[in-house]
Amino acid sequence: MPTVKRYVRNVQLLELEHIATRLREEVINMLHQAGSGHSAGSLGTADIFTALYFDVMNIDPAHPLKPDRDRFVLSNGHICPIWYATLAYRGYFSKTELETLRKTGSKLQGHPHAASLPGVENSSGPLGQGLSLAIGMAMAAKMNGENHRIYCMTSDGELNEGQTWEAAMFAGTSQLSNITWIIDRNNIQIDGTTETIMPLEPLREKLESFNWYVIEIDGHNIEEIINSCNMSKAVTQRPTVIIAHTIPGKGVEFMQYKFSWHGKAPNESEAKDALKQLRSLDGRIGSEYE
Amino acid sequence: MPNANEKDKKSQRDGFGEALLELGETNPDVVVLTADLSESTRVQSFEKMYPQRFVQVGVAEQNMAGIASGLALSGKIPFMASFGIFSPGNNWLQVRTSICYSNANVKIIGTHAGLSASSDGATHQALEDIAITRVLPNLTVIVPADYHETKKAVKAASEHIGPIYIRLSRDSITPITEEKSDFNIGKAQILQEGDDITVIFCGPIGAGVMTAVNELKKDNDISCEVINCSTIKPLDEKTILGSVKKTGKVVTVEEHQVSGGLGGAVSELLSEKLPVKIVRVGVKDTFGESGKYDELLDKYGLSSEHIGKAIVTAYKETAHEQ
């Protein structure tokens, strides 16, 4: 039986990887049509969003506010294109809305606005604010005796913000074991690499010294993402932080590792090029742009 | 108006602490946060009585605003208390993004506002907080006049859905409103009717205003209509316009920078809907300093004598023009 299980698991993982690719394609389309936005982080976290929304979290798109849902807080609001794409593909709202990103009158704001869309429960943009929100939600859950979890994603560059450390210090000493904080460790920020602008290392040791349970993973390995999130559910007495090592711009060669793509959207030819490279398993998108 | 006995004096922060205790019993959703100022902001009694609904964040006002928002987004009614200079001073962008933009049901309580952080000096004197809060969409701004009104404002805030900033003073002052008088968010209260000039104030400076207008009545026979404008936003336009239509003359008084606060709000209203000359009493674009509260009020032009002089000036100047 283990062999069969393993086989089923592999099929599921292949499906998730396929979804992540579709989401990356969607992000390229959305950013190109919007004419501005943040490519690198959106592409780099597609696998994490896929794992959370298609496997890890207890959610129901048909009932986006069901009381026992797991909560998701996006702190680095600028990568919201991948969040919006994930929510649409998961069924929270119509995929046709995705093309309105950043346009006047759209529900898809350039940075997230709480309650503007089903599934979007926090506002963010100015960096460093999300972990505090997650703490408030986690405390409310504990006060109410509820068992749902709070997943919070931040970037690594935003760890420069002091508020992040206020929050990290608070949560680490408050037994908030219902928080899973995921850091998108892609090593870039607007002006350069994180280690040249404001070095974060040794990041793991810093977080451990704040009493967090730290897991480091390959942020593109969907199985590792799922396993680490599940592991965080078993940690008691303290919160868990997953340092997810990712490649900014993952999947599009000319964007990968380049901080210049942090806050830039692809133009027409760049978008075509990117979509060719991403080419979904069907090969459909690739041929469209030949 | 009750007799101004020394023993009647009560502080707004005590009113806040007492109202919170009552709310703790009647409303299980009320949660209290503070940033290492439990005793000073008078949330200590709530902390002792309801420790499971009390959050001590340490000296971290930005984190406090975020946690409060997270609690509110989960259905709680958080009251977050600190000195006004720190919150909404040190966490303004968190208040803007995490609270107001999300319309999170957070109650921001800023104590020691105005010059009442007296001997601590300019660093602790919140003289700009009304200006930075009344421009935020979704946020209601309340400056209660005294102990009684503070208790009512805190209770009203717990029943109002949406973010609110309540600005409080440190010192014990003479109450100028009655325990039983009505309080409604967005409604100004005419404390005293008069025909010659409208005097609009907010906060505990009202005690000085009442002293000044009583003397003006006696000595100069000027009949002042006194409006306690305890809600700065939304402004009670009807009451203000109604009074100014009658008197044609206006003085505003506040323990705040003369720009951007109550005087600013009233000026904006009148210049659009009923242009008249206005005299604004407030701190004149300067920082305060250490000293005794009464001495600072006098030095920075906010004693009852200064208020009286400003009213006479406004009365004479505008009378001359008419």
Coordinates of C-alpha atoms in Angstrom, one line a residue:
Chain A
M1 CA 0.0 0.0 0.0
P2 CA 2.8 2.5 0.7
T3 CA 3.7 2.4 -3.0
V4 CA 0.1 3.3 -4.0
K5 CA 0.0 6.1 -1.5
R6 CA 3.2 7.4 -2.7
Y7 CA 1.9 7.3 -6.3
V8 CA -1.3 9.2 -5.3
R9 CA 0.8 11.7 -3.5
N10 CA 3.0 12.3 -6.5
V11 CA 0.0 12.8 -8.8
Q12 CA -1.4 15.3 -6.3
L13 CA 1.9 17.1 -6.2
L14 CA 2.1 17.2 -10.0
E15 CA -1.4 18.8 -10.0
L16 CA -0.3 21.4 -7.5
E17 CA 2.8 22.2 -9.5
H18 CA 0.6 22.6 -12.6
I19 CA -1.7 25.0 -10.7
A20 CA 1.4 27.0 -9.6
T21 CA 2.5 27.3 -13.2
R22 CA -1.0 28.5 -14.2
L23 CA -0.9 31.1 -11.5
R24 CA 2.5 32.4 -12.7
E25 CA 1.1 32.7 -16.2
E26 CA -1.9 34.6 -14.7
V27 CA 0.4 36.9 -12.8
I28 CA 2.4 37.8 -16.0
N29 CA -0.9 38.6 -17.8
M30 CA -2.3 40.6 -14.9
L31 CA 0.9 42.7 -14.4
H32 CA 1.3 43.2 -18.1
Q33 CA -2.2 44.4 -18.5
A34 CA -2.0 46.6 -15.4
G35 CA 1.2 48.2 -16.7
S36 CA 2.8 48.3 -13.2
G37 CA 3.2 46.1 -10.2
H38 CA 5.6 43.7 -8.6
S39 CA 6.7 40.7 -10.6
A40 CA 9.6 39.1 -8.6
G41 CA 7.8 38.3 -5.3
S42 CA 4.5 37.4 -7.0
L43 CA 6.2 34.8 -9.2
G44 CA 8.5 33.7 -6.3
T45 CA 5.7 32.8 -4.0
A46 CA 3.4 31.0 -6.4
D47 CA 4.3 27.6 -5.0
I48 CA 3.6 28.7 -1.4
F49 CA 0.2 30.2 -2.3
T50 CA -0.7 27.1 -4.2
A51 CA 0.2 24.9 -1.2
L52 CA -1.7 27.0 1.3
Y53 CA -4.9 27.5 -0.7
F54 CA -5.0 24.1 -2.5
D55 CA -3.9 21.9 0.3
V56 CA -2.9 23.3 3.7
M57 CA -5.6 25.7 4.8
N58 CA -9.1 24.8 6.1
I59 CA -11.1 27.2 3.9
D60 CA -14.3 27.1 1.8
P61 CA -14.5 29.6 -1.1
A62 CA -18.3 29.1 -1.1
H63 CA -18.4 30.3 2.5
P64 CA -15.4 32.7 2.7
L65 CA -16.3 33.8 6.2
K66 CA -17.1 30.5 7.8
P67 CA -16.1 30.9 11.4
D68 CA -13.6 28.1 11.7
R69 CA -11.7 29.0 8.6
D70 CA -7.9 29.4 8.8
R71 CA -6.9 33.0 8.4
F72 CA -4.4 34.3 5.9
V73 CA -2.7 37.7 6.4
L74 CA -0.6 39.1 3.6
S75 CA 1.9 41.6 5.1
N76 CA 3.9 42.3 1.9
G77 CA 0.9 43.6 0.1
H78 CA 2.8 44.4 -3.1
I79 CA 2.8 40.7 -4.1
C80 CA -1.1 40.7 -4.1
P81 CA -1.3 39.7 -7.8
I82 CA -0.4 36.2 -6.9
W83 CA -2.9 36.3 -4.0
Y84 CA -5.7 37.6 -6.2
A85 CA -4.8 35.0 -8.9
T86 CA -4.8 32.2 -6.3
L87 CA -8.2 33.3 -4.8
A88 CA -9.7 33.4 -8.3
Y89 CA -8.4 30.0 -9.3
R90 CA -9.6 28.6 -5.9
G91 CA -13.1 29.9 -6.7
Y92 CA -13.4 32.9 -4.4
F93 CA -14.4 35.1 -7.3
S94 CA -14.5 35.1 -11.1
K95 CA -11.2 34.8 -13.0
T96 CA -12.4 37.6 -15.3
E97 CA -11.9 40.1 -12.5
L98 CA -8.2 39.5 -12.6
E99 CA -7.7 41.6 -15.6
T100 CA -9.0 44.7 -13.7
L101 CA -5.9 44.7 -11.4
R102 CA -4.9 48.3 -10.6
K103 CA -7.6 49.8 -12.8
T104 CA -9.9 52.6 -11.6
G105 CA -13.0 51.2 -9.9
S106 CA -11.5 47.7 -9.6
K107 CA -11.8 45.5 -6.5
L108 CA -8.3 44.4 -7.2
Q109 CA -6.4 47.3 -5.6
G110 CA -2.6 47.7 -6.2
H111 CA -2.2 46.8 -2.6
P112 CA -4.8 44.8 -0.7
H113 CA -7.8 46.4 0.8
A114 CA -9.6 44.4 3.5
A115 CA -13.0 43.1 2.5
S116 CA -12.7 44.4 -1.0
L117 CA -12.7 40.8 -2.3
P118 CA -13.9 37.6 -0.8
G119 CA -10.9 36.0 1.0
V120 CA -9.0 39.3 1.5
E121 CA -9.3 40.1 5.2
N122 CA -6.5 42.6 5.8
S123 CA -5.2 45.8 4.3
S124 CA -1.5 46.1 3.7
G125 CA 1.1 48.0 1.7
P126 CA 3.2 49.9 4.1
L127 CA 5.5 47.1 5.2
G128 CA 5.9 45.5 8.6
Q129 CA 2.3 45.6 9.7
G130 CA 1.0 42.1 9.0
L131 CA 2.5 40.0 11.7
S132 CA 0.8 42.3 14.3
L133 CA -2.5 41.7 12.7
A134 CA -1.9 37.9 12.8
I135 CA -1.1 38.2 16.5
G136 CA -4.4 40.0 17.2
M137 CA -6.3 37.3 15.2
A138 CA -4.4 34.5 17.0
M139 CA -5.2 36.1 20.4
A140 CA -8.9 36.4 19.6
A141 CA -9.0 32.7 18.6
K142 CA -7.3 31.7 21.9
M143 CA -9.7 34.0 23.9
N144 CA -12.6 32.3 22.1
G145 CA -11.3 28.8 22.5
E146 CA -11.2 28.4 18.7
N147 CA -8.7 26.0 16.9
H148 CA -8.2 27.6 13.5
R149 CA -4.7 28.8 12.5
I150 CA -3.4 32.1 11.3
Y151 CA -1.0 32.0 8.4
C152 CA 1.0 35.2 7.8
M153 CA 3.3 35.9 4.9
T154 CA 5.9 38.6 5.0
S155 CA 8.8 39.4 2.7
D156 CA 12.4 39.4 3.9
G157 CA 13.1 43.0 3.0
E158 CA 10.3 44.1 5.2
L159 CA 12.1 42.6 8.2
N160 CA 14.0 46.0 8.1
E161 CA 10.8 47.5 9.7
G162 CA 10.9 47.7 13.5
Q163 CA 7.3 46.8 13.9
T164 CA 8.1 43.2 12.6
W165 CA 10.5 42.8 15.6
E166 CA 8.0 44.3 18.0
A167 CA 5.6 41.6 16.8
A168 CA 8.1 38.8 16.7
M169 CA 9.2 39.6 20.3
F170 CA 5.6 39.7 21.4
A171 CA 4.5 36.5 19.7
G172 CA 7.6 34.6 20.7
T173 CA 6.8 35.1 24.4
S174 CA 3.0 34.8 24.2
Q175 CA 2.6 31.0 23.5
L176 CA 0.7 31.8 20.3
S177 CA 1.2 28.3 18.8
N178 CA -1.7 29.0 16.4
I179 CA 0.5 31.3 14.2
T180 CA 2.5 30.1 11.2
W181 CA 4.6 32.9 9.8
I182 CA 6.1 32.3 6.4
I183 CA 9.0 34.5 5.4
D184 CA 9.6 34.8 1.6
R185 CA 13.4 34.7 1.8
N186 CA 14.2 35.7 -1.7
N187 CA 17.2 37.9 -0.8
I188 CA 16.1 41.0 -2.7
Q189 CA 14.5 44.3 -1.9
I190 CA 13.9 47.4 -4.0
D191 CA 17.4 48.9 -3.9
G192 CA 19.5 45.7 -4.0
T193 CA 20.0 42.4 -2.3
T194 CA 19.0 42.1 1.3
E195 CA 22.5 41.5 2.5
T196 CA 23.8 44.6 1.0
I197 CA 21.0 47.0 1.9
M198 CA 20.4 45.8 5.5
P199 CA 21.8 42.4 6.3
L200 CA 19.4 40.0 8.0
E201 CA 21.7 37.1 8.6
P202 CA 21.9 35.1 10.8
L203 CA 18.1 35.2 10.4
R204 CA 17.4 31.7 11.8
E205 CA 19.3 32.5 15.0
K206 CA 17.6 35.8 15.4
L207 CA 14.2 34.2 15.2
E208 CA 15.2 31.3 17.4
S209 CA 16.4 33.7 20.1
F210 CA 13.0 35.4 19.9
N211 CA 11.6 31.9 20.9
W212 CA 10.1 31.0 17.6
Y213 CA 10.2 27.4 16.3
V214 CA 12.1 27.8 13.0
I215 CA 11.8 25.6 9.9
E216 CA 13.8 26.3 6.8
I217 CA 12.6 25.0 3.5
D218 CA 12.9 25.2 -0.3
G219 CA 10.0 27.5 -1.0
H220 CA 9.5 26.0 -4.4
N221 CA 9.2 22.4 -3.2
I222 CA 5.4 22.1 -2.7
E223 CA 5.8 18.9 -0.6
E224 CA 8.2 20.7 1.7
I225 CA 5.8 23.7 2.0
I226 CA 2.9 21.4 2.9
N227 CA 4.9 19.3 5.3
S228 CA 6.4 22.3 7.1
C229 CA 3.0 23.9 7.5
N230 CA 1.6 20.7 8.9
M231 CA 4.5 20.4 11.2
S232 CA 3.8 23.8 12.6
K233 CA 0.4 22.6 13.7
A234 CA 2.2 20.1 16.0
V235 CA 4.3 22.8 17.7
T236 CA 3.0 23.8 21.1
Q237 CA 3.7 26.7 23.4
R238 CA 5.3 28.8 20.7
P239 CA 4.7 30.1 17.2
T240 CA 6.3 28.7 14.1
V241 CA 8.2 30.6 11.5
I242 CA 9.0 29.0 8.1
I243 CA 11.9 30.6 6.3
A244 CA 11.0 29.7 2.7
H245 CA 14.0 30.1 0.5
T246 CA 12.7 31.3 -2.9
I247 CA 14.0 32.6 -6.2
P248 CA 12.6 36.0 -7.0
G249 CA 11.0 35.9 -10.4
K250 CA 11.0 32.1 -10.3
G251 CA 10.0 30.5 -13.6
V252 CA 11.0 33.4 -15.8
E253 CA 14.7 33.3 -16.5
F254 CA 15.3 37.0 -17.2
M255 CA 13.6 38.0 -14.0
Q256 CA 15.1 35.4 -11.7
Y257 CA 17.4 36.7 -9.0
K258 CA 17.2 40.3 -10.3
F259 CA 16.2 43.0 -7.8
S260 CA 15.4 45.3 -10.7
W261 CA 12.2 43.1 -11.2
H262 CA 11.0 43.7 -7.6
G263 CA 8.6 46.5 -8.6
K264 CA 8.4 46.2 -12.3
A265 CA 5.8 44.8 -14.7
P266 CA 6.6 43.1 -18.0
N267 CA 6.0 45.0 -21.3
E268 CA 4.4 43.2 -24.2
S269 CA 7.4 41.4 -25.6
E270 CA 8.7 40.6 -22.1
A271 CA 5.3 39.1 -21.2
K272 CA 5.3 37.0 -24.4
D273 CA 8.8 35.8 -23.6
A274 CA 7.8 35.0 -20.0
L275 CA 4.7 33.1 -21.0
K276 CA 6.7 31.0 -23.4
Q277 CA 9.1 30.1 -20.7
L278 CA 6.4 29.2 -18.2
R279 CA 4.4 27.1 -20.7
S280 CA 1.9 25.1 -18.8
L281 CA 1.8 21.3 -18.9
D282 CA -0.7 21.5 -21.7
G283 CA 1.7 23.4 -23.8
R284 CA -1.3 25.5 -24.7
I285 CA -0.1 28.9 -23.6
G286 CA 3.3 28.4 -25.3
S287 CA 1.8 27.8 -28.7
E288 CA -0.6 30.8 -28.3
Y289 CA 2.4 33.1 -28.4
E290 CA 4.5 31.4 -31.0
Chain B
M1 CA -23.1 74.5 36.1
P2 CA -22.0 72.7 39.3
N3 CA -20.0 74.6 41.9
A4 CA -16.3 74.6 41.1
N5 CA -15.2 73.0 44.3
E6 CA -11.7 71.5 44.5
K7 CA -13.1 68.2 45.8
D8 CA -15.4 67.9 42.7
K9 CA -12.4 67.8 40.4
K10 CA -12.0 64.6 38.6
S11 CA -9.7 63.4 35.8
Q12 CA -10.8 62.1 32.4
R13 CA -8.5 59.2 32.6
D14 CA -10.2 58.1 35.8
G15 CA -13.5 58.3 34.0
F16 CA -12.0 56.2 31.2
G17 CA -10.8 53.5 33.7
E18 CA -14.1 53.4 35.5
A19 CA -16.2 53.2 32.3
L20 CA -13.9 50.4 31.0
L21 CA -14.5 48.4 34.2
E22 CA -18.3 48.7 33.7
L23 CA -17.9 47.7 30.1
G24 CA -15.8 44.7 31.1
E25 CA -18.8 43.4 33.0
T26 CA -21.5 44.1 30.5
N27 CA -19.7 43.4 27.2
P28 CA -17.5 40.3 26.9
D29 CA -16.1 41.4 23.6
V30 CA -14.3 44.4 25.1
V31 CA -10.5 43.9 25.2
V32 CA -8.0 46.3 26.5
L33 CA -4.4 46.9 25.3
T34 CA -1.7 49.1 26.6
A35 CA 1.9 49.9 25.8
D36 CA 3.6 49.9 29.2
L37 CA 1.3 52.6 30.5
S38 CA -1.2 50.6 32.5
E39 CA -1.3 52.7 35.6
S40 CA -1.0 56.1 33.9
T41 CA -3.8 55.4 31.4
R42 CA -6.0 53.9 34.2
V43 CA -6.5 50.5 32.6
Q44 CA -4.9 48.8 35.6
S45 CA -8.3 47.9 37.2
F46 CA -9.5 46.3 34.0
E47 CA -6.2 44.4 33.9
K48 CA -6.8 43.0 37.4
M49 CA -10.4 42.2 36.9
Y50 CA -10.2 40.7 33.4
P51 CA -6.6 39.5 32.8
Q52 CA -7.7 37.2 30.0
R53 CA -9.0 40.2 28.0
F54 CA -6.0 42.4 28.7
V55 CA -3.0 42.7 26.4
Q56 CA 0.3 44.2 27.6
V57 CA 2.4 44.9 24.5
G58 CA 5.4 46.6 26.1
V59 CA 6.7 49.9 24.7
A60 CA 5.5 49.1 21.1
E61 CA 2.6 51.3 19.9
Q62 CA 2.9 50.2 16.3
N63 CA 2.5 46.5 17.2
M64 CA -0.3 47.5 19.6
A65 CA -2.3 49.1 16.7
G66 CA -1.8 46.0 14.6
I67 CA -2.8 43.6 17.3
A68 CA -5.8 45.8 18.1
S69 CA -6.8 45.6 14.4
G70 CA -6.4 41.9 14.3
L71 CA -8.6 41.5 17.4
A72 CA -11.2 43.8 15.9
L73 CA -11.2 42.0 12.6
S74 CA -12.0 38.9 14.7
G75 CA -15.0 40.5 16.3
K76 CA -13.5 41.9 19.5
I77 CA -13.9 45.5 20.6
P78 CA -10.4 46.6 21.5
F79 CA -9.6 49.7 23.5
M80 CA -5.9 50.6 23.1
A81 CA -4.6 53.1 25.6
S82 CA -1.4 55.1 25.7
F83 CA -0.4 58.7 25.8
G84 CA -1.8 60.6 22.8
I85 CA 1.7 61.6 21.8
F86 CA 2.6 57.9 21.3
S87 CA -0.7 56.6 20.0
P88 CA -1.9 57.9 17.5
G89 CA 1.5 59.7 17.3
N90 CA 4.0 56.9 17.0
N91 CA 1.7 54.6 15.1
W92 CA -0.1 56.9 12.8
L93 CA 0.5 54.8 9.7
Q94 CA -0.6 51.7 11.4
V95 CA -3.7 53.5 12.5
R96 CA -4.2 54.6 8.9
T97 CA -3.6 51.3 7.1
S98 CA -4.3 48.5 9.6
I99 CA -7.2 50.3 11.4
C100 CA -8.9 53.0 9.4
Y101 CA -8.5 51.6 5.8
S102 CA -9.8 48.3 7.1
N103 CA -12.5 50.1 9.1
A104 CA -11.5 48.0 12.0
N105 CA -13.5 48.5 15.1
V106 CA -10.7 49.8 17.3
K107 CA -11.0 52.4 20.0
I108 CA -7.8 54.5 20.3
I109 CA -7.5 56.2 23.6
G110 CA -4.8 58.9 23.9
T111 CA -4.3 60.3 27.4
H112 CA -2.1 63.1 28.7
A113 CA -3.1 65.1 25.6
G114 CA -2.7 68.9 25.2
L115 CA -0.4 70.5 27.7
S116 CA -1.5 68.1 30.5
A117 CA 1.7 66.1 30.3
S118 CA 3.0 69.3 31.7
S119 CA 6.2 68.7 33.6
D120 CA 7.3 66.0 31.1
G121 CA 7.9 68.8 28.6
A122 CA 7.3 69.2 24.9
T123 CA 8.2 65.7 23.9
H124 CA 5.2 64.3 25.7
Q125 CA 2.6 67.1 25.0
A126 CA 0.3 66.0 22.2
L127 CA -0.7 69.2 20.5
E128 CA -1.1 67.9 17.0
D129 CA -3.2 64.7 17.5
I130 CA -6.5 66.2 16.5
A131 CA -5.0 67.4 13.3
I132 CA -3.5 64.1 12.3
T133 CA -6.6 62.1 13.2
R134 CA -9.4 64.2 11.9
V135 CA -8.1 63.8 8.3
L136 CA -8.3 60.0 8.4
P137 CA -11.3 58.5 6.6
N138 CA -13.6 56.2 8.7
L139 CA -12.2 57.6 11.9
T140 CA -14.4 59.4 14.4
V141 CA -12.6 61.9 16.7
I142 CA -14.0 62.7 20.1
V143 CA -12.6 65.2 22.7
P144 CA -14.7 64.9 25.8
A145 CA -14.9 67.9 28.1
D146 CA -14.6 66.3 31.4
Y147 CA -14.9 63.2 33.6
H148 CA -18.6 62.7 33.0
E149 CA -18.4 63.1 29.3
T150 CA -15.5 60.8 29.1
K151 CA -17.4 58.0 30.7
K152 CA -20.3 58.5 28.3
A153 CA -18.0 58.8 25.3
V154 CA -16.3 55.5 26.2
K155 CA -19.6 53.7 26.5
A156 CA -20.9 55.3 23.3
A157 CA -17.6 54.2 21.6
S158 CA -18.2 50.6 22.6
E159 CA -21.6 50.7 20.9
H160 CA -20.4 52.5 17.8
I161 CA -19.1 50.2 15.0
G162 CA -16.0 51.7 13.5
P163 CA -12.7 53.2 14.6
I164 CA -12.7 56.1 17.1
Y165 CA -10.0 58.3 18.6
I166 CA -10.8 59.6 22.1
R167 CA -8.5 62.3 23.3
L168 CA -8.1 62.6 27.1
S169 CA -6.3 64.8 29.6
R170 CA -4.2 63.8 32.6
D171 CA -5.2 66.3 35.3
S172 CA -8.2 66.5 37.6
I173 CA -10.4 69.3 36.5
T174 CA -13.7 70.8 37.4
P175 CA -16.6 69.0 35.5
I176 CA -18.6 71.3 33.4
T177 CA -21.2 68.8 32.2
E178 CA -23.8 67.0 34.3
E179 CA -23.7 63.3 35.0
K180 CA -27.1 63.0 33.6
S181 CA -26.8 65.2 30.5
D182 CA -27.1 63.6 27.0
F183 CA -24.1 62.5 25.0
N184 CA -24.3 61.5 21.4
I185 CA -21.4 61.0 19.0
G186 CA -21.6 63.8 16.4
K187 CA -23.7 66.1 18.5
A188 CA -22.4 69.3 20.0
Q189 CA -23.9 70.5 23.2
I190 CA -24.9 74.2 23.8
L191 CA -23.8 74.6 27.4
Q192 CA -25.0 78.1 27.7
E193 CA -27.2 80.2 25.4
G194 CA -26.2 83.7 24.4
D195 CA -26.7 86.3 21.7
D196 CA -23.5 88.2 21.2
I197 CA -20.9 85.7 20.2
T198 CA -20.4 82.0 19.8
V199 CA -17.6 80.3 21.7
I200 CA -16.8 76.8 20.5
F201 CA -14.4 74.7 22.5
C202 CA -13.4 71.0 22.9
G203 CA -11.8 69.3 25.9
P204 CA -11.1 70.2 29.5
I205 CA -10.2 73.7 28.5
G206 CA -13.9 74.1 28.7
A207 CA -13.6 74.9 32.4
G208 CA -11.5 77.9 31.6
V209 CA -13.9 78.9 28.9
M210 CA -16.8 78.8 31.4
T211 CA -14.9 80.9 33.9
A212 CA -14.1 83.5 31.1
V213 CA -17.6 83.8 29.7
N214 CA -19.1 84.1 33.2
E215 CA -16.8 87.0 33.9
L216 CA -17.5 88.6 30.6
K217 CA -21.2 88.5 31.3
K218 CA -20.6 90.2 34.7
D219 CA -17.9 92.7 33.7
N220 CA -18.6 93.5 30.0
D221 CA -22.2 92.5 29.5
I222 CA -21.2 90.2 26.6
S223 CA -23.6 87.3 26.2
C224 CA -21.7 84.3 24.9
E225 CA -23.3 81.2 23.5
V226 CA -21.0 78.3 24.6
I227 CA -20.8 75.2 22.5
N228 CA -19.1 72.1 23.8
C229 CA -17.9 70.5 20.5
S230 CA -16.9 67.2 21.8
T231 CA -17.1 65.4 18.5
I232 CA -14.6 66.9 16.1
K233 CA -15.4 64.4 13.4
P234 CA -18.1 64.2 12.2
L235 CA -18.6 67.9 13.1
D236 CA -22.0 69.0 14.2
E237 CA -22.5 71.5 11.5
K238 CA -26.1 72.2 12.3
T239 CA -25.5 73.3 15.8
I240 CA -22.5 75.4 14.9
L241 CA -24.1 77.1 11.9
G242 CA -27.3 77.7 13.8
S243 CA -25.5 79.5 16.5
V244 CA -23.2 81.5 14.3
K245 CA -26.2 82.6 12.2
K246 CA -27.6 84.1 15.4
T247 CA -24.4 85.7 16.7
G248 CA -22.3 86.4 13.6
K249 CA -19.1 86.1 15.7
V250 CA -17.0 83.1 16.6
V251 CA -14.2 82.2 18.8
T252 CA -12.7 78.6 19.0
V253 CA -10.8 77.4 22.0
E254 CA -8.7 74.3 22.2
E255 CA -5.6 72.8 23.9
H256 CA -4.0 72.0 20.6
Q257 CA -2.0 73.7 17.9
V258 CA -4.1 76.6 16.5
S259 CA -3.9 75.0 13.1
G260 CA -5.6 71.8 12.0
G261 CA -7.7 71.1 15.1
L262 CA -11.1 72.3 16.2
G263 CA -10.4 75.9 15.0
G264 CA -9.4 74.4 11.6
A265 CA -12.5 72.3 11.4
V266 CA -14.8 75.2 12.3
S267 CA -12.9 77.5 9.9
E268 CA -13.4 75.0 7.0
L269 CA -17.1 74.8 7.7
L270 CA -17.7 78.5 8.1
S271 CA -15.6 79.6 5.1
E272 CA -17.7 77.3 2.9
K273 CA -21.2 77.7 4.4
L274 CA -21.3 80.9 6.4
P275 CA -18.2 83.2 6.0
V276 CA -17.6 85.2 9.1
K277 CA -14.5 86.3 10.9
I278 CA -13.2 83.8 13.4
V279 CA -10.7 84.1 16.2
R280 CA -8.9 80.9 17.1
V281 CA -7.4 80.3 20.5
G282 CA -4.8 77.6 20.7
V283 CA -1.0 77.0 20.9
K284 CA 0.5 79.2 18.2
D285 CA 2.7 77.0 16.1
T286 CA 5.2 76.3 18.8
F287 CA 6.3 73.5 21.1
G288 CA 5.5 73.5 24.8
E289 CA 8.0 73.1 27.6
S290 CA 8.2 71.7 31.2
G291 CA 6.2 73.4 33.9
K292 CA 3.1 73.3 36.1
Y293 CA -0.1 72.8 34.1
D294 CA -1.7 76.1 35.1
E295 CA 1.5 78.0 34.4
L296 CA 1.8 76.4 30.9
L297 CA -1.8 77.2 30.1
D298 CA -1.1 80.8 31.0
K299 CA 2.2 81.0 29.2
Y300 CA 0.8 79.5 26.0
G301 CA -2.2 81.7 25.9
L302 CA -4.9 79.3 27.2
S303 CA -5.8 80.6 30.6
S304 CA -9.3 81.9 31.2
E305 CA -7.9 85.5 31.1
H306 CA -6.5 84.8 27.6
I307 CA -9.7 83.2 26.5
G308 CA -11.7 86.2 27.9
K309 CA -9.4 88.7 26.0
A310 CA -9.8 86.8 22.8
I311 CA -13.5 86.8 23.1
V312 CA -13.6 90.6 23.7
T313 CA -11.3 91.1 20.8
A314 CA -13.5 89.1 18.5
Y315 CA -16.6 90.8 19.8
K316 CA -15.2 94.3 19.3
E317 CA -13.5 93.6 15.9
T318 CA -16.5 92.0 14.3
A319 CA -18.9 94.5 15.9
H320 CA -16.8 97.3 14.3
E321 CA -17.0 95.6 10.9
Q322 CA -20.8 95.2 11.0

